[in-house]
mmCIF file of C-alpha atoms in Angstrom:
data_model
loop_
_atom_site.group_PDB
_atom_site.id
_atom_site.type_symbol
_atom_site.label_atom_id
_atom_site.label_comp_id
_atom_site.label_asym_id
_atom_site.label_seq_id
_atom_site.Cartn_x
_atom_site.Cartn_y
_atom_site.Cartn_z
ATOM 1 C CA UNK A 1 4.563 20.618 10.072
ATOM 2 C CA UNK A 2 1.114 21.938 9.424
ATOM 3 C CA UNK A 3 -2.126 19.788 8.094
ATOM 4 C CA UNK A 4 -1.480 21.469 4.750
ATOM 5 C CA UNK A 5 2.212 20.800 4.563
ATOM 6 C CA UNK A 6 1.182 17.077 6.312
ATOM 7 C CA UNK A 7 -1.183 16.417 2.645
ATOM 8 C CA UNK A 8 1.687 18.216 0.083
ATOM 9 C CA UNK A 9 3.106 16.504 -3.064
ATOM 10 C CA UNK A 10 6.523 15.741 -4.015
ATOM 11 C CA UNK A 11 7.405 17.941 -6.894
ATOM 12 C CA UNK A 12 7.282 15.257 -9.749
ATOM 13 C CA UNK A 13 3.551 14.100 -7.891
ATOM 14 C CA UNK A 14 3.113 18.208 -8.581
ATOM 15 C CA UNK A 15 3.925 17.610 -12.520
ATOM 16 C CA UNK A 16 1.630 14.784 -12.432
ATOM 17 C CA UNK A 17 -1.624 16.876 -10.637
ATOM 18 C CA UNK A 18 -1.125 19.365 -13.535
ATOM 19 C CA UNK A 19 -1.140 17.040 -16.703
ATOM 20 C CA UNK A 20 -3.673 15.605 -15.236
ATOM 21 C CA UNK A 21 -5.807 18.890 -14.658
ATOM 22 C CA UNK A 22 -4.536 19.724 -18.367
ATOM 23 C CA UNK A 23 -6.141 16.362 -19.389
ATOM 24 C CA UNK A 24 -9.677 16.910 -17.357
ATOM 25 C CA UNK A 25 -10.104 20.468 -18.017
ATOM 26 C CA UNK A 26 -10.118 20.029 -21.822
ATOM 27 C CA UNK A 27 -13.250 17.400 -21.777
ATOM 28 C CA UNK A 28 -15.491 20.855 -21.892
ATOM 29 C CA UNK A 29 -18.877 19.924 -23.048
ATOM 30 C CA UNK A 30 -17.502 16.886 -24.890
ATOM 31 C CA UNK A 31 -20.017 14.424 -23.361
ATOM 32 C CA UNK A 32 -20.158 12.426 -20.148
ATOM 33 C CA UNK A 33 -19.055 9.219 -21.697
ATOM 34 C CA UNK A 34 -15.550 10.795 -22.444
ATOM 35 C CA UNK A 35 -15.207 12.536 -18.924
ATOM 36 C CA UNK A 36 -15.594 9.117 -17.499
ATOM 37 C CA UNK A 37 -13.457 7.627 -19.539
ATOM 38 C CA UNK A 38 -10.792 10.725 -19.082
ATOM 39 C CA UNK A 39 -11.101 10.773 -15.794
ATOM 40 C CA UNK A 40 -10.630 6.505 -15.126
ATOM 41 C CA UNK A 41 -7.946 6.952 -17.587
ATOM 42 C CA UNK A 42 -5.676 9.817 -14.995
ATOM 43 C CA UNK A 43 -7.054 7.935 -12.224
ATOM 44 C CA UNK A 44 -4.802 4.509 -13.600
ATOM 45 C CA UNK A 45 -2.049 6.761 -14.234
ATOM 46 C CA UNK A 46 -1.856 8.228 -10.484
ATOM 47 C CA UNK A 47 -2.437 4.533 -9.636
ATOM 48 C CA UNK A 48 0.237 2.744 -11.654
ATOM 49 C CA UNK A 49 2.328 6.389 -9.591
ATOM 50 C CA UNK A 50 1.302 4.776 -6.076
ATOM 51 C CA UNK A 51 2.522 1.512 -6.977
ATOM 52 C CA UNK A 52 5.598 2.511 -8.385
ATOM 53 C CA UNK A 53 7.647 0.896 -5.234
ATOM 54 C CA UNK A 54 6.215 -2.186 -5.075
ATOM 55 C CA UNK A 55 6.007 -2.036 -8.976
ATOM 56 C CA UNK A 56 10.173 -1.760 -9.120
ATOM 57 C CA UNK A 57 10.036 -4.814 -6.127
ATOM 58 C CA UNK A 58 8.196 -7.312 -8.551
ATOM 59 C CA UNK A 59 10.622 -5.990 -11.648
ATOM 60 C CA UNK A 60 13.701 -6.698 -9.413
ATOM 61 C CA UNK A 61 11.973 -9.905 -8.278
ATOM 62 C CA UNK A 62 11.173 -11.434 -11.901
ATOM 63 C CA UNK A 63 14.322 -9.828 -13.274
ATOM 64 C CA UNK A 64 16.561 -12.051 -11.125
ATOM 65 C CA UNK A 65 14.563 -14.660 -11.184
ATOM 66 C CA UNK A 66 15.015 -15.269 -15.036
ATOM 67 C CA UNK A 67 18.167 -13.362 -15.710
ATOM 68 C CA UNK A 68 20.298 -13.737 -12.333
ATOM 69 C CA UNK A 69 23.591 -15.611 -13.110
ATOM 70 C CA UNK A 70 24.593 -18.949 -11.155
ATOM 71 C CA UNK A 71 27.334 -19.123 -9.235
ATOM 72 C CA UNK A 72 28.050 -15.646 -8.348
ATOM 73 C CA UNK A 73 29.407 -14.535 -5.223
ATOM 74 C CA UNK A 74 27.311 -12.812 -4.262
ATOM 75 C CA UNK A 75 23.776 -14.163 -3.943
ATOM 76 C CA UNK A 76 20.134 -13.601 -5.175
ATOM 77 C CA UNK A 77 18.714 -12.644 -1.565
ATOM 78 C CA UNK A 78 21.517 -10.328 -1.245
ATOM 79 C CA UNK A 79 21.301 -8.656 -4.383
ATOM 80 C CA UNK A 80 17.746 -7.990 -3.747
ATOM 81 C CA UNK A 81 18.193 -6.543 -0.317
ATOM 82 C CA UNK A 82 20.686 -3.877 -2.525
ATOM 83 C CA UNK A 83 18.499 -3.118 -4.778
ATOM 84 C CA UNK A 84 15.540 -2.675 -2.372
ATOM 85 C CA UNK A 85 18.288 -0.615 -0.564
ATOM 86 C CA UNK A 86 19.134 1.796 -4.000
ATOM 87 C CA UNK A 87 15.125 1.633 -4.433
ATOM 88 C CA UNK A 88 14.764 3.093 -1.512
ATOM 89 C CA UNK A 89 17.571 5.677 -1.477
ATOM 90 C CA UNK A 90 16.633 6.836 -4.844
ATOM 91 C CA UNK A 91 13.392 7.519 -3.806
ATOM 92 C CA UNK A 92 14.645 10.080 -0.993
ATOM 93 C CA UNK A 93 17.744 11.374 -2.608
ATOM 94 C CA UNK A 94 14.845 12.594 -5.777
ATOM 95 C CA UNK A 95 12.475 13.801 -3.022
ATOM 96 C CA UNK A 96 10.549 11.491 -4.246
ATOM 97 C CA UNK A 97 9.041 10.630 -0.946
ATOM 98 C CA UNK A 98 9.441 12.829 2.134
ATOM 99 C CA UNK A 99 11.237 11.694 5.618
ATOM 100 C CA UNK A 100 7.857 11.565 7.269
ATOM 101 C CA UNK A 101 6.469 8.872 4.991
ATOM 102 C CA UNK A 102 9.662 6.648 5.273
ATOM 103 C CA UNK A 103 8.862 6.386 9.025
ATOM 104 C CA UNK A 104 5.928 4.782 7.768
ATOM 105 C CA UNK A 105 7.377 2.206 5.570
ATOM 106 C CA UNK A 106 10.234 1.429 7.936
ATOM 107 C CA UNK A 107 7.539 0.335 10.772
ATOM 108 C CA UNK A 108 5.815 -1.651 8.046
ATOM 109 C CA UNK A 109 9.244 -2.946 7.377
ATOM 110 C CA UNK A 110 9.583 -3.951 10.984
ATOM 111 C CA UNK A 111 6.030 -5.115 11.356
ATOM 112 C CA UNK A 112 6.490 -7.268 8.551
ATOM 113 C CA UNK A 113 9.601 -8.723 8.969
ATOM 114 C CA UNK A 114 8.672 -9.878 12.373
ATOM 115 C CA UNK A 115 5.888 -11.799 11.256
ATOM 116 C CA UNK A 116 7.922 -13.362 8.518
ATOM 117 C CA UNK A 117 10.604 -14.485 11.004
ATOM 118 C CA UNK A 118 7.236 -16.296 12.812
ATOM 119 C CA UNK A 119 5.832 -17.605 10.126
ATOM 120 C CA UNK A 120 8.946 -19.241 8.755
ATOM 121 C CA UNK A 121 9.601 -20.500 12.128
ATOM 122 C CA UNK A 122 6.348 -22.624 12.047
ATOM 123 C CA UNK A 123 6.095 -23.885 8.307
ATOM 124 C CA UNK A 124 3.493 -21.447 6.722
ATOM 125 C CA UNK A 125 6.240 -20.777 3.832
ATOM 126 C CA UNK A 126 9.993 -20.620 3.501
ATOM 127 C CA UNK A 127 12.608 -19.084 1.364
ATOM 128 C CA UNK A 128 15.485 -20.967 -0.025
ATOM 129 C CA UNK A 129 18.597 -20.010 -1.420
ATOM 130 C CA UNK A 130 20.626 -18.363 1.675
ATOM 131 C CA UNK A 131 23.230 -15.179 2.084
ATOM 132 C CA UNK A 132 24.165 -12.707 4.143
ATOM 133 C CA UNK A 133 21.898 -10.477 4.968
ATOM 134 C CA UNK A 134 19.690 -13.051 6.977
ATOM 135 C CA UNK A 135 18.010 -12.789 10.166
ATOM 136 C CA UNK A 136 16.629 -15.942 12.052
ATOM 137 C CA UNK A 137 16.195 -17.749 8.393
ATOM 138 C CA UNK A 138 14.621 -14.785 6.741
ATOM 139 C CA UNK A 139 15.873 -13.111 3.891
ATOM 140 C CA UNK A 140 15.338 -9.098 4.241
ATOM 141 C CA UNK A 141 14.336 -8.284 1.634
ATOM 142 C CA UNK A 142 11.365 -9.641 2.922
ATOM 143 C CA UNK A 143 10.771 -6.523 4.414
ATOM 144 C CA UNK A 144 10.362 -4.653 1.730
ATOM 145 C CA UNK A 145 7.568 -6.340 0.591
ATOM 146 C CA UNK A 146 5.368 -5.057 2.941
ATOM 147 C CA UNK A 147 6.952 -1.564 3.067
ATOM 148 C CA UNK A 148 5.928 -1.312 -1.112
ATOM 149 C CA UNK A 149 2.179 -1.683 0.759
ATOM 150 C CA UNK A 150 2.990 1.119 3.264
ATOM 151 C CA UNK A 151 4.749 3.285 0.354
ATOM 152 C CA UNK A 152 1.606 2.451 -1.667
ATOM 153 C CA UNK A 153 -0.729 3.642 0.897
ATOM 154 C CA UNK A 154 1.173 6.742 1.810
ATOM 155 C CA UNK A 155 1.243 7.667 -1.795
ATOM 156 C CA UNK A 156 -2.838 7.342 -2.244
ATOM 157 C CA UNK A 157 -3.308 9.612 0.994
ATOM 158 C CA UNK A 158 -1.718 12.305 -1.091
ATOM 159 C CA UNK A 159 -2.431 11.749 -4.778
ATOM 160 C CA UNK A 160 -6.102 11.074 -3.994
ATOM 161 C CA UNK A 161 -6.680 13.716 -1.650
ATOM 162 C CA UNK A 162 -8.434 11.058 0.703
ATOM 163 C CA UNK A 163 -11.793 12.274 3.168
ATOM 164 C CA UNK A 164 -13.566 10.261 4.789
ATOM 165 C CA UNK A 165 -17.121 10.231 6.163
ATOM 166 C CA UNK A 166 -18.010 8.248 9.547
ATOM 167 C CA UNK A 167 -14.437 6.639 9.902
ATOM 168 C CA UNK A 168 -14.210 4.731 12.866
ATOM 169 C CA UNK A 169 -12.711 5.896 16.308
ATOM 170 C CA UNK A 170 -8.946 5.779 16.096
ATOM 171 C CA UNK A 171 -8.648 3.975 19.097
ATOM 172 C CA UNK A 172 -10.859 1.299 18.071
ATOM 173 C CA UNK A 173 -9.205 0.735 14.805
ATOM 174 C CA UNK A 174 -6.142 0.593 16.556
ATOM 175 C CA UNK A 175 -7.198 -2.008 19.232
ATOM 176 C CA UNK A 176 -8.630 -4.009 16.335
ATOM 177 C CA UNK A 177 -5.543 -3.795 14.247
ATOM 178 C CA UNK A 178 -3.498 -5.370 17.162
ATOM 179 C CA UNK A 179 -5.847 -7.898 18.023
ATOM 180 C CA UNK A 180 -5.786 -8.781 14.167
ATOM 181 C CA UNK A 181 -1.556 -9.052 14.327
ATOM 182 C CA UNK A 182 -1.757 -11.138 16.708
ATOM 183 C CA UNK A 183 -3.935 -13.346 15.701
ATOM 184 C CA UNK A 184 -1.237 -13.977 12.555
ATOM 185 C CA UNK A 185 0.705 -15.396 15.435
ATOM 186 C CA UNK A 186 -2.105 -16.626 17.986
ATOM 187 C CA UNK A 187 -3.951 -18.749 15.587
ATOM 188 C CA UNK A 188 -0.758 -21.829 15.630
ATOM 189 C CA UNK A 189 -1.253 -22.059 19.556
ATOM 190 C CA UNK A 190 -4.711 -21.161 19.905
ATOM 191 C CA UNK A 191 -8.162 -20.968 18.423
ATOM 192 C CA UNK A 192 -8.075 -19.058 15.260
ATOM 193 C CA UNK A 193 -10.382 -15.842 15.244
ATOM 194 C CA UNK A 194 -9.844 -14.911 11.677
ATOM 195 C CA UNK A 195 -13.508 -15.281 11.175
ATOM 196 C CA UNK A 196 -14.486 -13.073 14.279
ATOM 197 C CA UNK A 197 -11.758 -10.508 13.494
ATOM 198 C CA UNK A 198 -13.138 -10.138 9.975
ATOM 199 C CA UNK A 199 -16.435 -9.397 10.752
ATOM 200 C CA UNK A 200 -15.397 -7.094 13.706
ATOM 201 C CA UNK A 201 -13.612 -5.306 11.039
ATOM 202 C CA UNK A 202 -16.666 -5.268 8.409
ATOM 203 C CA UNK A 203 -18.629 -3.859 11.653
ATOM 204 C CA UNK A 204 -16.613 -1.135 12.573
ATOM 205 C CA UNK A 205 -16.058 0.071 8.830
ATOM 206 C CA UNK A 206 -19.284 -0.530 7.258
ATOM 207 C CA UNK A 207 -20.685 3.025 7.944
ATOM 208 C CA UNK A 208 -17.395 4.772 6.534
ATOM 209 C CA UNK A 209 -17.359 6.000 2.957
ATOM 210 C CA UNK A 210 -14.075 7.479 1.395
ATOM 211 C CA UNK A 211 -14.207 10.354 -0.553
ATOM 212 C CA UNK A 212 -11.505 11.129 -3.286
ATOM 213 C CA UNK A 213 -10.925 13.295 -6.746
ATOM 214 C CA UNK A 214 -8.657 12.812 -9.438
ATOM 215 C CA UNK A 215 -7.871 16.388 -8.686
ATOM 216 C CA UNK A 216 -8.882 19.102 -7.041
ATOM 217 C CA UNK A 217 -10.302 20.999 -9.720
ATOM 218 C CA UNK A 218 -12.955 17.895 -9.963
ATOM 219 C CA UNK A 219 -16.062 16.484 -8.546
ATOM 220 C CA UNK A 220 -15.773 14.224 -5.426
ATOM 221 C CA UNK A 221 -15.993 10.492 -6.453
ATOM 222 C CA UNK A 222 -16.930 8.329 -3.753
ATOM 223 C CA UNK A 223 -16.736 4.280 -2.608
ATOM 224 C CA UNK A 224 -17.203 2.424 0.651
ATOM 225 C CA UNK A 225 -14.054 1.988 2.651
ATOM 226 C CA UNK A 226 -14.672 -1.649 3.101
ATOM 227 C CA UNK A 227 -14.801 -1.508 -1.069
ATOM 228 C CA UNK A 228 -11.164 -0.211 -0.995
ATOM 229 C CA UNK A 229 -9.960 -2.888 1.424
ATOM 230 C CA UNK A 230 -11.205 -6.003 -0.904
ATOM 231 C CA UNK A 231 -9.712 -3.919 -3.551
ATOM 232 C CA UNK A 232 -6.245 -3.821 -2.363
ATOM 233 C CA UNK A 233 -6.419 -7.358 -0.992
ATOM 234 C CA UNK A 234 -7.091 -8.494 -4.672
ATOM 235 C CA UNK A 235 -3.969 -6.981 -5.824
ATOM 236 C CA UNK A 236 -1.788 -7.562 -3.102
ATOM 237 C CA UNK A 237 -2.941 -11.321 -3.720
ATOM 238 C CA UNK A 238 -2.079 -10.782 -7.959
ATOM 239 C CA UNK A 239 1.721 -9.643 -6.836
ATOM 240 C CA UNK A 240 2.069 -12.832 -4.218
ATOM 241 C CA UNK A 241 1.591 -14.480 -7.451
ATOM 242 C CA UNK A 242 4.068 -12.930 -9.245
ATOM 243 C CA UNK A 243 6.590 -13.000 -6.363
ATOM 244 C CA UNK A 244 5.851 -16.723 -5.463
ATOM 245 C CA UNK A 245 6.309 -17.404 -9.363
ATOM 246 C CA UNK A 246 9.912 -15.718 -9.207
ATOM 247 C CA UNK A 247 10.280 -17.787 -6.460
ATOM 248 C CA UNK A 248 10.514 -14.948 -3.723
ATOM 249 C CA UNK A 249 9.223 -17.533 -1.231
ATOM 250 C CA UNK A 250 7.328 -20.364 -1.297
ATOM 251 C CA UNK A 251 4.003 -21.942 0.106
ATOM 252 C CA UNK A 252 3.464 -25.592 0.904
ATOM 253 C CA UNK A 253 1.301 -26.721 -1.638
ATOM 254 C CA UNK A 254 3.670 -25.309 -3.832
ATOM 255 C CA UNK A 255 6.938 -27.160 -3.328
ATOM 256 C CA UNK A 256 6.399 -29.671 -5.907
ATOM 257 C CA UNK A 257 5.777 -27.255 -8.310
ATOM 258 C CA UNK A 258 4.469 -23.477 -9.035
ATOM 259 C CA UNK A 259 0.788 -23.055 -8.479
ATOM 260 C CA UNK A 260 -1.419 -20.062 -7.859
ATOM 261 C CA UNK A 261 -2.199 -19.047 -3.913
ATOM 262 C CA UNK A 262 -5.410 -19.807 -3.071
ATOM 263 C CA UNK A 263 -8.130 -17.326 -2.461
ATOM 264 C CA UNK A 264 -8.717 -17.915 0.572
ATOM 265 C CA UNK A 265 -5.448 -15.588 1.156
ATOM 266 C CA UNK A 266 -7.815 -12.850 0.558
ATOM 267 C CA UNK A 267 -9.050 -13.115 4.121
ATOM 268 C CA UNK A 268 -5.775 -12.582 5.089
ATOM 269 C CA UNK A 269 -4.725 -9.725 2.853
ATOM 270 C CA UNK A 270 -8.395 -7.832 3.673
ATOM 271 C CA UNK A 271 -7.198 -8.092 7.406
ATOM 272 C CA UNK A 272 -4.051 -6.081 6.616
ATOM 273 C CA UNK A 273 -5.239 -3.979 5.040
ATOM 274 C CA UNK A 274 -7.329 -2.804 8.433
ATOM 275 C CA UNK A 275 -3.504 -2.782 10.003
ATOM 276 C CA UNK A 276 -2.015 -0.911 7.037
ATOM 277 C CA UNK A 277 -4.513 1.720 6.844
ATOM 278 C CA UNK A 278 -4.191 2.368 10.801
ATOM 279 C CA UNK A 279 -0.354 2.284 10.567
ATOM 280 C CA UNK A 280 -0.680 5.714 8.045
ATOM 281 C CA UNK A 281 -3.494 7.288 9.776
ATOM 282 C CA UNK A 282 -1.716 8.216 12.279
ATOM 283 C CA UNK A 283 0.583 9.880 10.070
ATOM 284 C CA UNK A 284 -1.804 11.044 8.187
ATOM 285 C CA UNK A 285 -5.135 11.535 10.012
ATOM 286 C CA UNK A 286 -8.480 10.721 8.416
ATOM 287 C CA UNK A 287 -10.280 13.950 7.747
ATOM 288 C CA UNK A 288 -13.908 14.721 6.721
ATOM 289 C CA UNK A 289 -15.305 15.478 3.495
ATOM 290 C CA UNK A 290 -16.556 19.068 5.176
ATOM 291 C CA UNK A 291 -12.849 20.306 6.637
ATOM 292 C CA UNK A 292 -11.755 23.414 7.573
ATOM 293 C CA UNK A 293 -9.960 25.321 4.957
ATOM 294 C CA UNK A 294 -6.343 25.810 5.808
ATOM 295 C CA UNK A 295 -3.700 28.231 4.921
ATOM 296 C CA UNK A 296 -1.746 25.640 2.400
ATOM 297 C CA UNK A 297 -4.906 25.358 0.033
ATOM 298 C CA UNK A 298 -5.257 21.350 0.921
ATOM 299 C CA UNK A 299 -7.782 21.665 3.628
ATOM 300 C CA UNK A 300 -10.462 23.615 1.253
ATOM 301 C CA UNK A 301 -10.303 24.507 -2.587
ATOM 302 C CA UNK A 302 -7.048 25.323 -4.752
ATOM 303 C CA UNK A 303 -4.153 23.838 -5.969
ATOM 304 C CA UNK A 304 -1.434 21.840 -3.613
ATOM 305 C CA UNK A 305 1.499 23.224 -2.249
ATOM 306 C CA UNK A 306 5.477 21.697 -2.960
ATOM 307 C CA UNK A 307 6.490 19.101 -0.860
ATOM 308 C CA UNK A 308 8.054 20.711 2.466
ATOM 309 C CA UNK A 309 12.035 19.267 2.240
#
């Protein structure tokens, strides 16, 4: 696969790029106001297009939650690990996401999973209910969770035609982003270096900037990396709150009753995000503003090419 094929869109992510270069190249001389405005408004859309996994995770999530009938055979967990499951199969069968990516999502599958297993083990949360697809008191669809991050941040690699100026040595994010797992474990048994970790991270990121366009036909917006991360972490930390709502697991403090998750879970989400962004880089690696052109027309100017199947 070559860097140009590596950065291609599925063919309905194709359909989206040209409505929205439709939308952005009829602003003309209509004013700056409206180009903004334009331009936030297809940047939502694309967006709301990244999300759309974890998007169908919270519907399925809420939807059972309210709706689910008692005393079925089979149960709630299960019939969320089967729809995850068709979620996920749908997705491929429409070449809606490409084989590459879903070796992405299944290692934040596995990432995530084992952590949950962990976690549950020592108190943080737990899950109640119970069925068969189970592993060491963890429902998996668990799992999934954490891949609708991965398929989120696969999805903005493309869409967004992501650069980046100054991003950190590979190596260092990577030695960063396992010192920051296992601190998720560590910090039960040992001191907890949240604190330390976080600023390491704000250290080794401060100088980056990411670049990215609504499409390629447009100017280059730009926003600090570490901008993106507190970003993220703010919505990841909206949808716990929807998912602990439907009662997808739930957190000490809210056993007696449902109650938002505290901020302070931002410090937590913000330090995943540094292991969620290394987990796709080296899928898809970070690449300057300034790159080479290449012969698939997604290393310099012009349109994308299809998806390679």
């Amino acid at each position: 696969m070559t860097s140009g094929q590596q950065w291609a869109l599925t063919s309905l992510e194709l359909r989206l790029d040209a409505w929205a270069h439709r939308r952005l190249a009829s602003l003309g001389g209509r004013g700056r106001a409206r180009g903004y405005l334009l331009e936030f408004a297809v940047f939502t859309v694309k967006q709301a297009w990244a999300c759309v996994f974890g998007a169908l995770m919270l519907a399925l999530l809420l939807g059972t939650h309210l709706w689910y009938p008692e005393g079925v055979a089979l149960s709630r967990s299960d019939a969320l690990v089967l729809g995850a499951v068709a979620i996920q199969a749908f997705m491929l069968l429409a070449r809606l996401e490409s084989g590459r990516e879903l070796w992405v999502i299944v290692l934040f599958h596995l990432v995530g999973t084992a952590m949950e297993i962990f976690k549950t083990a020592v108190g943080s949360w737990h899950y109640g209910g119970d069925g068969l697809f189970w592993i060491a008191g963890v429902p998996l669809y668990s799992g999934f969770m954490y891949a609708a991050v991965g398929s989120y941040m696969v999805r903005v690699f493309r869409l967004f035609d992501l650069r980046f100026d100054r991003y950190p040595p590979r190596w260092a994010t990577a030695l960063l982003a396992v010192a920051v797992y296992a601190n998720f474990f560590g910090h039960h048994y040992v001191v907890d270096s949240r604190w330390i970790l976080l600023a390491l991270v704000v250290a080794l990121n401060i100088r980056c900037v990411m670049h990215f366009r609504n499409h390629r036909s447009r100017p280059w917006r730009r926003m600090p990396i570490l901008a993106s991360f507190l970003g993220v972490a703010f919505f990841i930390w909206v949808a716990e709150n929807i998912a602990t709502f439907a009662g997808a697991w739930i957190y000490p403090n809210q056993a007696e009753g449902w109650e938002l998750v505290p901020l302070s879970k931002l410090v937590a989400w913000f330090l995943l995000m540094n292991i969620s962004v290394v987990l796709v880089t080296f899928v898809y690696r970070p690449r300057p503003l300034k790159a080479p052109e290449g012969p698939q027309g997604l290393e310099g100017p012009g349109e994308p090419a299809p998806l390679s199947r």
